[in-house]
Coordinates of C-alpha atoms in Angstrom, one line a residue:
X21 CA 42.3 -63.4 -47.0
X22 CA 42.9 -63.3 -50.8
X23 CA 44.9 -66.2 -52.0
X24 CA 42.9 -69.8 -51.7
X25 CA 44.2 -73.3 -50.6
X26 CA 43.5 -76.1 -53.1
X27 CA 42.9 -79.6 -52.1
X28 CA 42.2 -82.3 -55.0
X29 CA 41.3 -86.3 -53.5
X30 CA 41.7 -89.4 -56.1
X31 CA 41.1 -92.6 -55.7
X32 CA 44.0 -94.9 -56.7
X33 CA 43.0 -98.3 -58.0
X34 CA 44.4 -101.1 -59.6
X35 CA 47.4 -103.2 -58.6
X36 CA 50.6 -101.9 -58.1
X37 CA 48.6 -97.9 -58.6
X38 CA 50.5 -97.5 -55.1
X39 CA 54.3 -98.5 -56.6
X40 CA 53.2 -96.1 -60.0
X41 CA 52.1 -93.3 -57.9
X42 CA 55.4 -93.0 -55.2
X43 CA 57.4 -93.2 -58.2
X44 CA 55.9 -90.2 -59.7
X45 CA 56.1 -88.2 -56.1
X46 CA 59.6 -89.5 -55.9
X47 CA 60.4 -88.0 -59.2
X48 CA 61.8 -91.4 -59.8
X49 CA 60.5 -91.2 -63.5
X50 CA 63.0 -90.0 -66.1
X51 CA 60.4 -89.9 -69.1
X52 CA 58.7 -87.0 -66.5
X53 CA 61.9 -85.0 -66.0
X54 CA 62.1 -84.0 -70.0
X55 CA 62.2 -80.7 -71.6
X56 CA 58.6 -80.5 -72.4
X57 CA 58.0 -81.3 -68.7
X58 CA 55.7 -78.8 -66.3
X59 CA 58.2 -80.5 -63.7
X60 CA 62.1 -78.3 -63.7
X61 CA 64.6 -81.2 -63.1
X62 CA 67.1 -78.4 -61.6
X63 CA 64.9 -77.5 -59.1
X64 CA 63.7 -81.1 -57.9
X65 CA 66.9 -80.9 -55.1
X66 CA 64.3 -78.5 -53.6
X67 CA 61.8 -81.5 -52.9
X68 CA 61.5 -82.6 -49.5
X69 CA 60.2 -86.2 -48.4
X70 CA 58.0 -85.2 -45.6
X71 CA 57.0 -89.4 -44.2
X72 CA 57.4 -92.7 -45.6
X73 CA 60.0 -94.8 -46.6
X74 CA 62.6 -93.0 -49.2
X75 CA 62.2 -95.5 -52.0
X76 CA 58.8 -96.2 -54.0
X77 CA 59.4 -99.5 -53.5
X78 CA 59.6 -99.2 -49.8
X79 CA 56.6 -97.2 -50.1
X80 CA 54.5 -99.7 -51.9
X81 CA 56.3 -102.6 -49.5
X82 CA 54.6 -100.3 -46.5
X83 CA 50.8 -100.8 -47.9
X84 CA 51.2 -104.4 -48.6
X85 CA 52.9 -104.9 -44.8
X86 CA 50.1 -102.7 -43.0
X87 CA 47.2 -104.8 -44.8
X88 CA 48.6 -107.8 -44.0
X89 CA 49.2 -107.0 -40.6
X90 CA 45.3 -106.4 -40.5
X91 CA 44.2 -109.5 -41.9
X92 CA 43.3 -107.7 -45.6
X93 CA 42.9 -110.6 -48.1
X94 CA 42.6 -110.4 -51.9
X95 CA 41.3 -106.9 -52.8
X96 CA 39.1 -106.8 -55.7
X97 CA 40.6 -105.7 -59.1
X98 CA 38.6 -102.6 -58.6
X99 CA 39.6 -101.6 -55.0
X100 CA 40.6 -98.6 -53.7
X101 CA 44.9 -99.5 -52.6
X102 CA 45.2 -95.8 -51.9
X103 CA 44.0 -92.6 -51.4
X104 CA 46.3 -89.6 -52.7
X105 CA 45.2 -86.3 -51.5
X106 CA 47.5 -83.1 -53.4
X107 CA 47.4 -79.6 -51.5
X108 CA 48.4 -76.7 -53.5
X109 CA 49.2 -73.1 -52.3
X110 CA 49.7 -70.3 -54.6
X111 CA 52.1 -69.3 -56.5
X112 CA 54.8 -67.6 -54.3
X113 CA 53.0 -69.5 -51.7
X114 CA 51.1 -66.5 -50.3
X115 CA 53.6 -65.5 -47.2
X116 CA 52.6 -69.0 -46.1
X117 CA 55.4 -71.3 -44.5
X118 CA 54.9 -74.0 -46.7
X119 CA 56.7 -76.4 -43.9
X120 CA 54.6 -75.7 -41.1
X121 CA 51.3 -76.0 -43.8
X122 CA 52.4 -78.8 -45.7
X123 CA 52.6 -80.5 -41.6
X124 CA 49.2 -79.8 -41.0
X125 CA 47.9 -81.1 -44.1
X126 CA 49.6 -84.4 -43.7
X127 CA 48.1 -84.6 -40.1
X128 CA 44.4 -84.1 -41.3
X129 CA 44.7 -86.7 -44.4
X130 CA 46.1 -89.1 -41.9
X131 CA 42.9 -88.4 -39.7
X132 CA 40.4 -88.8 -42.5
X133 CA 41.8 -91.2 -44.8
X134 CA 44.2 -93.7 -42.7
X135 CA 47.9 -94.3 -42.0
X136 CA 50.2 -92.2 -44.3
X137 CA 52.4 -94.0 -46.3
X138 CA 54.8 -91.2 -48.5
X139 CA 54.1 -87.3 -47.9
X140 CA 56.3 -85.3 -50.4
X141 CA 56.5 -81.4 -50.8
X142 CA 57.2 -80.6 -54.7
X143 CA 58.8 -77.3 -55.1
X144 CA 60.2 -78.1 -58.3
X145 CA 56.2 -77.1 -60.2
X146 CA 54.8 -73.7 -61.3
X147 CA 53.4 -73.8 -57.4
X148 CA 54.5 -75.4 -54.2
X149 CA 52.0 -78.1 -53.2
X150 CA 52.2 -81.7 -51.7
X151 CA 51.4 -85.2 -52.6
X152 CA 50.1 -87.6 -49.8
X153 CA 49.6 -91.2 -49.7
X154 CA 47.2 -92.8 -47.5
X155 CA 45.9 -96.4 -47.1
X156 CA 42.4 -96.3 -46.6
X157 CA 42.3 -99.1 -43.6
X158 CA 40.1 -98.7 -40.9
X159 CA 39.0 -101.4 -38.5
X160 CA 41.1 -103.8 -41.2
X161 CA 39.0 -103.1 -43.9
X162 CA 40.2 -101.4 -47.2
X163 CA 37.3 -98.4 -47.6
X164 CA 38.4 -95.8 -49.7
X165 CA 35.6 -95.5 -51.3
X166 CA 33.5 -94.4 -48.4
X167 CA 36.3 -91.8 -46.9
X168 CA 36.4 -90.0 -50.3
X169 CA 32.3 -90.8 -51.7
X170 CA 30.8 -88.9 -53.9
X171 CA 30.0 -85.4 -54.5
X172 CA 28.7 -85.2 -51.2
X173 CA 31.4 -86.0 -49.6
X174 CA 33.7 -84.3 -51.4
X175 CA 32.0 -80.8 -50.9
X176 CA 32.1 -81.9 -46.8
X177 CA 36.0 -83.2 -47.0
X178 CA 36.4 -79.4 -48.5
X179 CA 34.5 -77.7 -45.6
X180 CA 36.4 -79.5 -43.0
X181 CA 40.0 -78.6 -44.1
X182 CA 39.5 -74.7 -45.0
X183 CA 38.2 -75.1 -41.1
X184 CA 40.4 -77.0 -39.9
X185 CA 44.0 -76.6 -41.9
X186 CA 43.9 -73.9 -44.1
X187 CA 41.5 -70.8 -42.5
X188 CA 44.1 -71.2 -39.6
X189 CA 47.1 -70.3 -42.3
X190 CA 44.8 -66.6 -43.6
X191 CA 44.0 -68.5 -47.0
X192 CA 40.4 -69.1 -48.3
X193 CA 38.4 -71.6 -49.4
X194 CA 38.6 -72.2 -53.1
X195 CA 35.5 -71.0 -55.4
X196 CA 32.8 -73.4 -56.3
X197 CA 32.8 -74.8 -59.5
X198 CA 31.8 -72.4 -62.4
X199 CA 29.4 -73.3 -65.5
X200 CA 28.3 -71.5 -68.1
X201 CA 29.6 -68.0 -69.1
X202 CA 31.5 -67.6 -65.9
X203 CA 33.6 -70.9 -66.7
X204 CA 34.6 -69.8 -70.3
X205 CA 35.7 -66.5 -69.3
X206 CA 37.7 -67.7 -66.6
X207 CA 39.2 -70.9 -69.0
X208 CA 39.9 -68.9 -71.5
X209 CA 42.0 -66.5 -69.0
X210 CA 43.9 -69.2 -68.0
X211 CA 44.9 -70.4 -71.4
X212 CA 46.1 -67.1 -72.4
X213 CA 48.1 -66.6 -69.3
X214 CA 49.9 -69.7 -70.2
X215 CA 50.7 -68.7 -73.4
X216 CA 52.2 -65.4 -72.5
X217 CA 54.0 -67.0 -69.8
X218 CA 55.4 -69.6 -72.2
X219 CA 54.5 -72.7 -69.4
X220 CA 56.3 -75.6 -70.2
X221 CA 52.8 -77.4 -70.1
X222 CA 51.8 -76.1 -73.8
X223 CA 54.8 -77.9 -75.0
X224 CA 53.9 -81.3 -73.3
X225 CA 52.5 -84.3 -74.8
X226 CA 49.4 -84.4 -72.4
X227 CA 48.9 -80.9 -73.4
X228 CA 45.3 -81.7 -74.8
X229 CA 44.3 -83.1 -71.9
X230 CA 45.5 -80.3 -69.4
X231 CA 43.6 -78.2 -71.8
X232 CA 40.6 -80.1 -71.6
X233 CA 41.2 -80.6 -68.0
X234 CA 40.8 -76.5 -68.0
X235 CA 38.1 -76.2 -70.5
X236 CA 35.8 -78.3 -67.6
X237 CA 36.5 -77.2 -64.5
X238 CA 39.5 -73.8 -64.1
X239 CA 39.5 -72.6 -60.9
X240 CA 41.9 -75.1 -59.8
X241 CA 44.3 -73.7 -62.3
X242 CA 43.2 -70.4 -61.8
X243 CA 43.8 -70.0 -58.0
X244 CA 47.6 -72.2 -58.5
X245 CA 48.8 -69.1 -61.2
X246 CA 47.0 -66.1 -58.5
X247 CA 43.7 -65.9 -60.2
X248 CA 40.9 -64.7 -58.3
X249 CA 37.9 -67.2 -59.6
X250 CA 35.5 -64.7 -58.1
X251 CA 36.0 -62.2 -60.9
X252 CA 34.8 -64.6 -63.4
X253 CA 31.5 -65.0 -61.6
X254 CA 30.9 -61.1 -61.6
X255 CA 32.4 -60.5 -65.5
X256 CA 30.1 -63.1 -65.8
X257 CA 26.7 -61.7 -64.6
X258 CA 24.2 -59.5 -67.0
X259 CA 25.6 -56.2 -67.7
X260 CA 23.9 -52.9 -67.3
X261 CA 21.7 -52.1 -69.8
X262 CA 23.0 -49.0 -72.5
X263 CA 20.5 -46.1 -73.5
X264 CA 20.2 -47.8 -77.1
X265 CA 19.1 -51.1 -75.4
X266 CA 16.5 -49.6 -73.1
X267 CA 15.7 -47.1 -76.7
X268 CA 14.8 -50.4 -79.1
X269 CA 13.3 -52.9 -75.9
X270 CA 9.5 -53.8 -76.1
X271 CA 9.5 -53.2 -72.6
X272 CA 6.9 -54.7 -70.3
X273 CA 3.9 -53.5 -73.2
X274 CA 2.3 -56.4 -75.2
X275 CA 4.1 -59.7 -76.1
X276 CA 1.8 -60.8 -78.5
X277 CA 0.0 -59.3 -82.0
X278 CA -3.6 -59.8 -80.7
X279 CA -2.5 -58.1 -77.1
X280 CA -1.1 -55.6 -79.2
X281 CA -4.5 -55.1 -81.4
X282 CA -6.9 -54.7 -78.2
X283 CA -4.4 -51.9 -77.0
X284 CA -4.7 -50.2 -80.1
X285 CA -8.6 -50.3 -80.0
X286 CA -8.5 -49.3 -76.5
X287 CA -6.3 -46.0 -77.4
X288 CA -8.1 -45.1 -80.4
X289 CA -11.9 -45.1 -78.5
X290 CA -10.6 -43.2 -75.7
X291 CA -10.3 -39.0 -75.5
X292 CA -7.0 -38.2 -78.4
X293 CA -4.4 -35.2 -76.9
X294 CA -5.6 -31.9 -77.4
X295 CA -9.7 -32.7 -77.4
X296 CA -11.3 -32.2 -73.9
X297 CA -15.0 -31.7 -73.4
X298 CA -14.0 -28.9 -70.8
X299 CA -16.3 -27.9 -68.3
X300 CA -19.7 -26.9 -70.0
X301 CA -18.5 -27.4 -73.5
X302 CA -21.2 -28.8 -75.5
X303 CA -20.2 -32.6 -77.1
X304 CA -21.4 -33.6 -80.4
X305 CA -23.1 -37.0 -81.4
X306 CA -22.6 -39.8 -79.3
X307 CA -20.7 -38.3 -76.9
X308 CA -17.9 -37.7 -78.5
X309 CA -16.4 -34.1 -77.4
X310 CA -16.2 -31.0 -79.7
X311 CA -13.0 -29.7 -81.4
X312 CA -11.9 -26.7 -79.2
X313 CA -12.3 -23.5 -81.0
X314 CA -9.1 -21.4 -82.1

């Protein structure tokens, strides 16, 4: 297995974050469809509405019938109204059928975060993926909050769908999250692919923020353009020492000036190269041996 699924979870909150979010999966949006775009308005006839009703109205009309239906009041201002959970597969899709994946991803979110209320395939993007819409109600309560936590959570949620979805489809498990050294290389790998692929993305107006986005965490990007995150990990890790580094290193000798000094004493009391007392030599004052003869 060499090319990774992606799944990214966000909590939508706010009132009417539900209506705002079907419209964007329902490319119903015409500031989103224009030249600068990363989406390709000629290809959005190749979008498929997977579940839910086929406006974004009808979509958002769906969330407020199902909570009422349970007896949900007033939800704070900060609520969770939905959970939107995006999965990705590579570009060219991998020899996946992204059908018969995209199915099985909408059947686990609907498992884990609650009754589906839009599931869209985009194929109109740099890589297939597909946007789901869940209302987190369970026992008529609203708890997003608790199906997606924290960290936790999240790294769990991740576990269970390589295992369940996406191991049964040959693809792996995404990389961790990179720091340091490893991050940058791989960041900056990114960004140049991007350039010489001219992406529409470098001409948007959010373009600082996708950049930034990239800057903190890559791999996502990285395994939606075919990159293998690994690689970044190994460029990343000390390199093998030259013959002029191991030449000019202090080695494991003395790390300080006064360790330093009491080696020097040491060597300059004991016997020099080239004077041994040899075996019944005769040795001169003190000890010390005698200068062989020529």
């Amino acid at each position: 297995m060499t090319a990774a699924a992606v799944l990214r979870l966000k909590k939508l909150t706010g009132a009417g974050i539900v209506l705002v979010a079907a419209r964007h999966n329902r490319r119903a949006i015409a500031a989103e469809l224009g030249v600068a775009s990363h989406i390709n308005p000629a290809r959005c006839c190749l979008n498929v509405r997977m579940e839910g009703p086929e406006t974004p109205e009808g979509v958002a009309e769906l969330a407020q019938t199902l909570m009422d239906a349970s007896g949900v009041g007033k939800l704070r201002r900060d609520a969770v109204r939905a959970v939107e959970a995006v999965f990705s597969l590579p570009a060219g899709g991998a020899g996946v059928d992204p059908a018969a994946y995209f199915a099985a991803c909408v059947a686990w979110a609907r498992e884990q975060f609650g009754p589906v209320l839009s599931a869209d395939a985009h194929h109109d993007e740099a890589t297939p993926h597909a946007h789901v819409l869940c209302l987190p109600l369970k026992a008529g309560r609203m708890v997003g909050s608790d199906l997606v936590g924290g960290p936790a959570r999240l790294r769990t949620l991740q576990t269970a769908f390589h295992a369940a979805v996406a191991q049964g489809f040959g693809l792996k498990r995404g990389a961790a999250r990179l720091s340091g050294l490893s991050r940058e290389k791989l960041a900056a790998a990114v960004l140049a692919h991007m350039k010489v692929a001219a992406d529409p993305a470098l001409k948007s107006a959010a373009w600082p923020a996708i950049r930034d986005a990239i800057e903190r965490d890559p791999r996502p990007f990285a395994e939606s353009i075919g990159f293998d995150a690994s690689r970044a990990s190994e460029a990343a890790k000390k390199p093998a020492r030259t013959l002029a580094s191991i030449m000019t290193s202090t080695g494991k000798g003395a790390k300080t000036r006064e360790a330093a000094e009491r080696r020097d004493r040491a060597l300059m009391e004991s016997k020099p190269i080239g004077f041994d007392a040899g075996e019944g030599a005769p040795e001169g004052p003190k000890g010390a041996p005698r200068k062989h003869e020529p």
